[in-house]
Amino acid sequence: MMKITLHGAVFFAYHGFYPEEQKLGNCFIVDIEVEFAHKGNINEDELANTVNYEKLYEIADEQMKHTRKLIETVAQEIMDDIKNEYPDLQTIQVAIKKMNPPLGHKVEYAGVTLNYNKA
């Protein structure tokens, strides 16, 4: 098994349940981890034998552009897109942190993590 990770991808987006969150926006951090039985010979030094983390970033970037009320929904859309792009993945983990959520007091972040395990 091989694991590819993309950690700390920072986006400014307009996700939030409350209208003011969708108007003002916020900083979000996305982490993605995928595992798979690698194809071919890694010694061939070919991108086709692995998962392109640039593509993982592009998937996250595209979904972060679509305003949603829940970061759970955003995480699920990212996961669905990854599954469509790489159907042979054994596991996928998508975590999204909403920095400084508007809770009335100092909170570093609120977050959600979704996991997929191919049975």
mmCIF file of C-alpha atoms in Angstrom:
data_model
loop_
_atom_site.group_PDB
_atom_site.id
_atom_site.type_symbol
_atom_site.label_atom_id
_atom_site.label_comp_id
_atom_site.label_asym_id
_atom_site.label_seq_id
_atom_site.Cartn_x
_atom_site.Cartn_y
_atom_site.Cartn_z
ATOM 1 C CA MET A 1 0.000 0.000 0.000
ATOM 2 C CA MET A 2 1.091 3.550 -0.683
ATOM 3 C CA LYS A 3 -0.170 6.732 0.957
ATOM 4 C CA ILE A 4 -0.225 10.134 -0.749
ATOM 5 C CA THR A 5 -0.965 13.179 1.398
ATOM 6 C CA LEU A 6 -1.795 16.806 0.814
ATOM 7 C CA HIS A 7 -1.739 18.737 4.095
ATOM 8 C CA GLY A 8 -2.385 22.342 4.921
ATOM 9 C CA ALA A 9 -3.909 23.518 1.646
ATOM 10 C CA VAL A 10 -5.253 26.982 2.512
ATOM 11 C CA PHE A 11 -8.327 28.451 0.851
ATOM 12 C CA PHE A 12 -10.404 31.570 1.389
ATOM 13 C CA ALA A 13 -14.025 30.602 0.825
ATOM 14 C CA TYR A 14 -17.592 31.525 1.716
ATOM 15 C CA HIS A 15 -18.921 28.422 3.464
ATOM 16 C CA GLY A 16 -21.118 28.830 6.501
ATOM 17 C CA PHE A 17 -24.603 28.320 7.813
ATOM 18 C CA TYR A 18 -25.205 31.991 8.536
ATOM 19 C CA PRO A 19 -25.651 34.565 5.745
ATOM 20 C CA GLU A 20 -22.884 36.790 7.137
ATOM 21 C CA GLU A 21 -20.416 33.880 6.863
ATOM 22 C CA GLN A 22 -21.346 33.445 3.212
ATOM 23 C CA LYS A 23 -20.869 37.168 2.677
ATOM 24 C CA LEU A 24 -17.626 37.762 4.620
ATOM 25 C CA GLY A 25 -15.865 34.455 3.983
ATOM 26 C CA ASN A 26 -13.232 32.732 6.066
ATOM 27 C CA CYS A 27 -9.958 30.840 5.882
ATOM 28 C CA PHE A 28 -10.198 27.046 5.524
ATOM 29 C CA ILE A 29 -7.484 24.408 5.652
ATOM 30 C CA VAL A 30 -7.913 21.145 3.740
ATOM 31 C CA ASP A 31 -5.999 17.917 4.365
ATOM 32 C CA ILE A 32 -6.343 14.905 2.069
ATOM 33 C CA GLU A 33 -4.864 11.418 2.458
ATOM 34 C CA VAL A 34 -5.350 8.543 0.034
ATOM 35 C CA GLU A 35 -4.046 4.971 0.064
ATOM 36 C CA PHE A 36 -3.815 2.526 -2.783
ATOM 37 C CA ALA A 37 -2.009 -0.530 -4.058
ATOM 38 C CA HIS A 38 0.415 1.144 -6.435
ATOM 39 C CA LYS A 39 0.243 0.268 -10.081
ATOM 40 C CA GLY A 40 3.251 -0.623 -12.126
ATOM 41 C CA ASN A 41 6.801 -0.195 -10.977
ATOM 42 C CA ILE A 42 7.510 2.923 -8.875
ATOM 43 C CA ASN A 43 11.109 2.697 -10.069
ATOM 44 C CA GLU A 44 9.845 3.671 -13.532
ATOM 45 C CA ASP A 45 9.459 7.202 -12.123
ATOM 46 C CA GLU A 46 6.103 7.703 -13.898
ATOM 47 C CA LEU A 47 3.214 9.787 -12.567
ATOM 48 C CA ALA A 48 0.777 7.253 -14.041
ATOM 49 C CA ASN A 49 1.937 4.758 -11.369
ATOM 50 C CA THR A 50 0.761 6.886 -8.465
ATOM 51 C CA VAL A 51 -1.820 9.504 -7.411
ATOM 52 C CA ASN A 52 -1.012 13.041 -8.492
ATOM 53 C CA TYR A 53 -1.249 15.303 -5.440
ATOM 54 C CA GLU A 54 -1.569 18.276 -7.793
ATOM 55 C CA LYS A 55 -4.842 16.731 -9.012
ATOM 56 C CA LEU A 56 -5.980 16.311 -5.380
ATOM 57 C CA TYR A 57 -5.317 20.020 -4.867
ATOM 58 C CA GLU A 58 -7.245 20.934 -8.029
ATOM 59 C CA ILE A 59 -10.240 18.896 -6.847
ATOM 60 C CA ALA A 60 -10.224 20.628 -3.458
ATOM 61 C CA ASP A 61 -9.739 24.033 -5.074
ATOM 62 C CA GLU A 62 -12.711 23.547 -7.383
ATOM 63 C CA GLN A 63 -15.044 22.413 -4.603
ATOM 64 C CA MET A 64 -13.961 25.198 -2.246
ATOM 65 C CA LYS A 65 -15.233 27.696 -4.859
ATOM 66 C CA HIS A 66 -18.832 26.464 -4.449
ATOM 67 C CA THR A 67 -20.440 28.081 -1.395
ATOM 68 C CA ARG A 68 -22.096 25.596 0.937
ATOM 69 C CA LYS A 69 -23.774 25.928 4.328
ATOM 70 C CA LEU A 70 -21.909 22.938 5.767
ATOM 71 C CA ILE A 71 -18.244 22.033 5.508
ATOM 72 C CA GLU A 72 -19.445 18.430 5.763
ATOM 73 C CA THR A 73 -21.019 18.881 2.329
ATOM 74 C CA VAL A 74 -17.808 20.354 0.921
ATOM 75 C CA ALA A 75 -15.765 17.452 2.300
ATOM 76 C CA GLN A 76 -18.192 14.920 0.794
ATOM 77 C CA GLU A 77 -18.025 16.624 -2.626
ATOM 78 C CA ILE A 78 -14.213 16.565 -2.514
ATOM 79 C CA MET A 79 -14.284 12.885 -1.557
ATOM 80 C CA ASP A 80 -16.755 12.043 -4.337
ATOM 81 C CA ASP A 81 -14.610 13.813 -6.930
ATOM 82 C CA ILE A 82 -11.491 11.973 -5.736
ATOM 83 C CA LYS A 83 -13.326 8.622 -5.966
ATOM 84 C CA ASN A 84 -14.413 9.467 -9.510
ATOM 85 C CA GLU A 85 -10.891 10.470 -10.551
ATOM 86 C CA TYR A 86 -9.175 7.527 -8.817
ATOM 87 C CA PRO A 87 -11.671 4.637 -8.490
ATOM 88 C CA ASP A 88 -9.014 2.145 -7.314
ATOM 89 C CA LEU A 89 -8.218 3.959 -4.054
ATOM 90 C CA GLN A 90 -8.516 1.815 -0.937
ATOM 91 C CA THR A 91 -8.954 4.674 1.551
ATOM 92 C CA ILE A 92 -9.638 8.385 1.364
ATOM 93 C CA GLN A 93 -9.607 10.879 4.218
ATOM 94 C CA VAL A 94 -10.705 14.481 3.749
ATOM 95 C CA ALA A 95 -10.459 16.949 6.628
ATOM 96 C CA ILE A 96 -11.546 20.583 6.523
ATOM 97 C CA LYS A 97 -10.805 23.128 9.240
ATOM 98 C CA LYS A 98 -12.714 26.400 9.418
ATOM 99 C CA MET A 99 -10.357 28.873 11.046
ATOM 100 C CA ASN A 100 -11.665 31.306 13.657
ATOM 101 C CA PRO A 101 -15.335 30.247 13.490
ATOM 102 C CA PRO A 102 -17.742 32.987 14.629
ATOM 103 C CA LEU A 103 -18.606 31.599 18.061
ATOM 104 C CA GLY A 104 -18.302 34.724 20.173
ATOM 105 C CA HIS A 105 -15.013 33.666 21.765
ATOM 106 C CA LYS A 106 -11.562 32.758 20.476
ATOM 107 C CA VAL A 107 -11.634 29.318 18.863
ATOM 108 C CA GLU A 108 -8.730 28.205 16.676
ATOM 109 C CA TYR A 109 -10.868 26.130 14.313
ATOM 110 C CA ALA A 110 -13.902 23.925 13.881
ATOM 111 C CA GLY A 111 -13.520 20.956 11.620
ATOM 112 C CA VAL A 112 -14.842 17.848 9.993
ATOM 113 C CA THR A 113 -13.115 14.661 8.840
ATOM 114 C CA LEU A 114 -14.649 12.136 6.448
ATOM 115 C CA ASN A 115 -13.226 8.681 5.844
ATOM 116 C CA TYR A 116 -13.845 6.240 3.014
ATOM 117 C CA ASN A 117 -12.691 2.625 3.132
ATOM 118 C CA LYS A 118 -13.259 0.463 0.079
ATOM 119 C CA ALA A 119 -14.726 -2.823 1.187
#
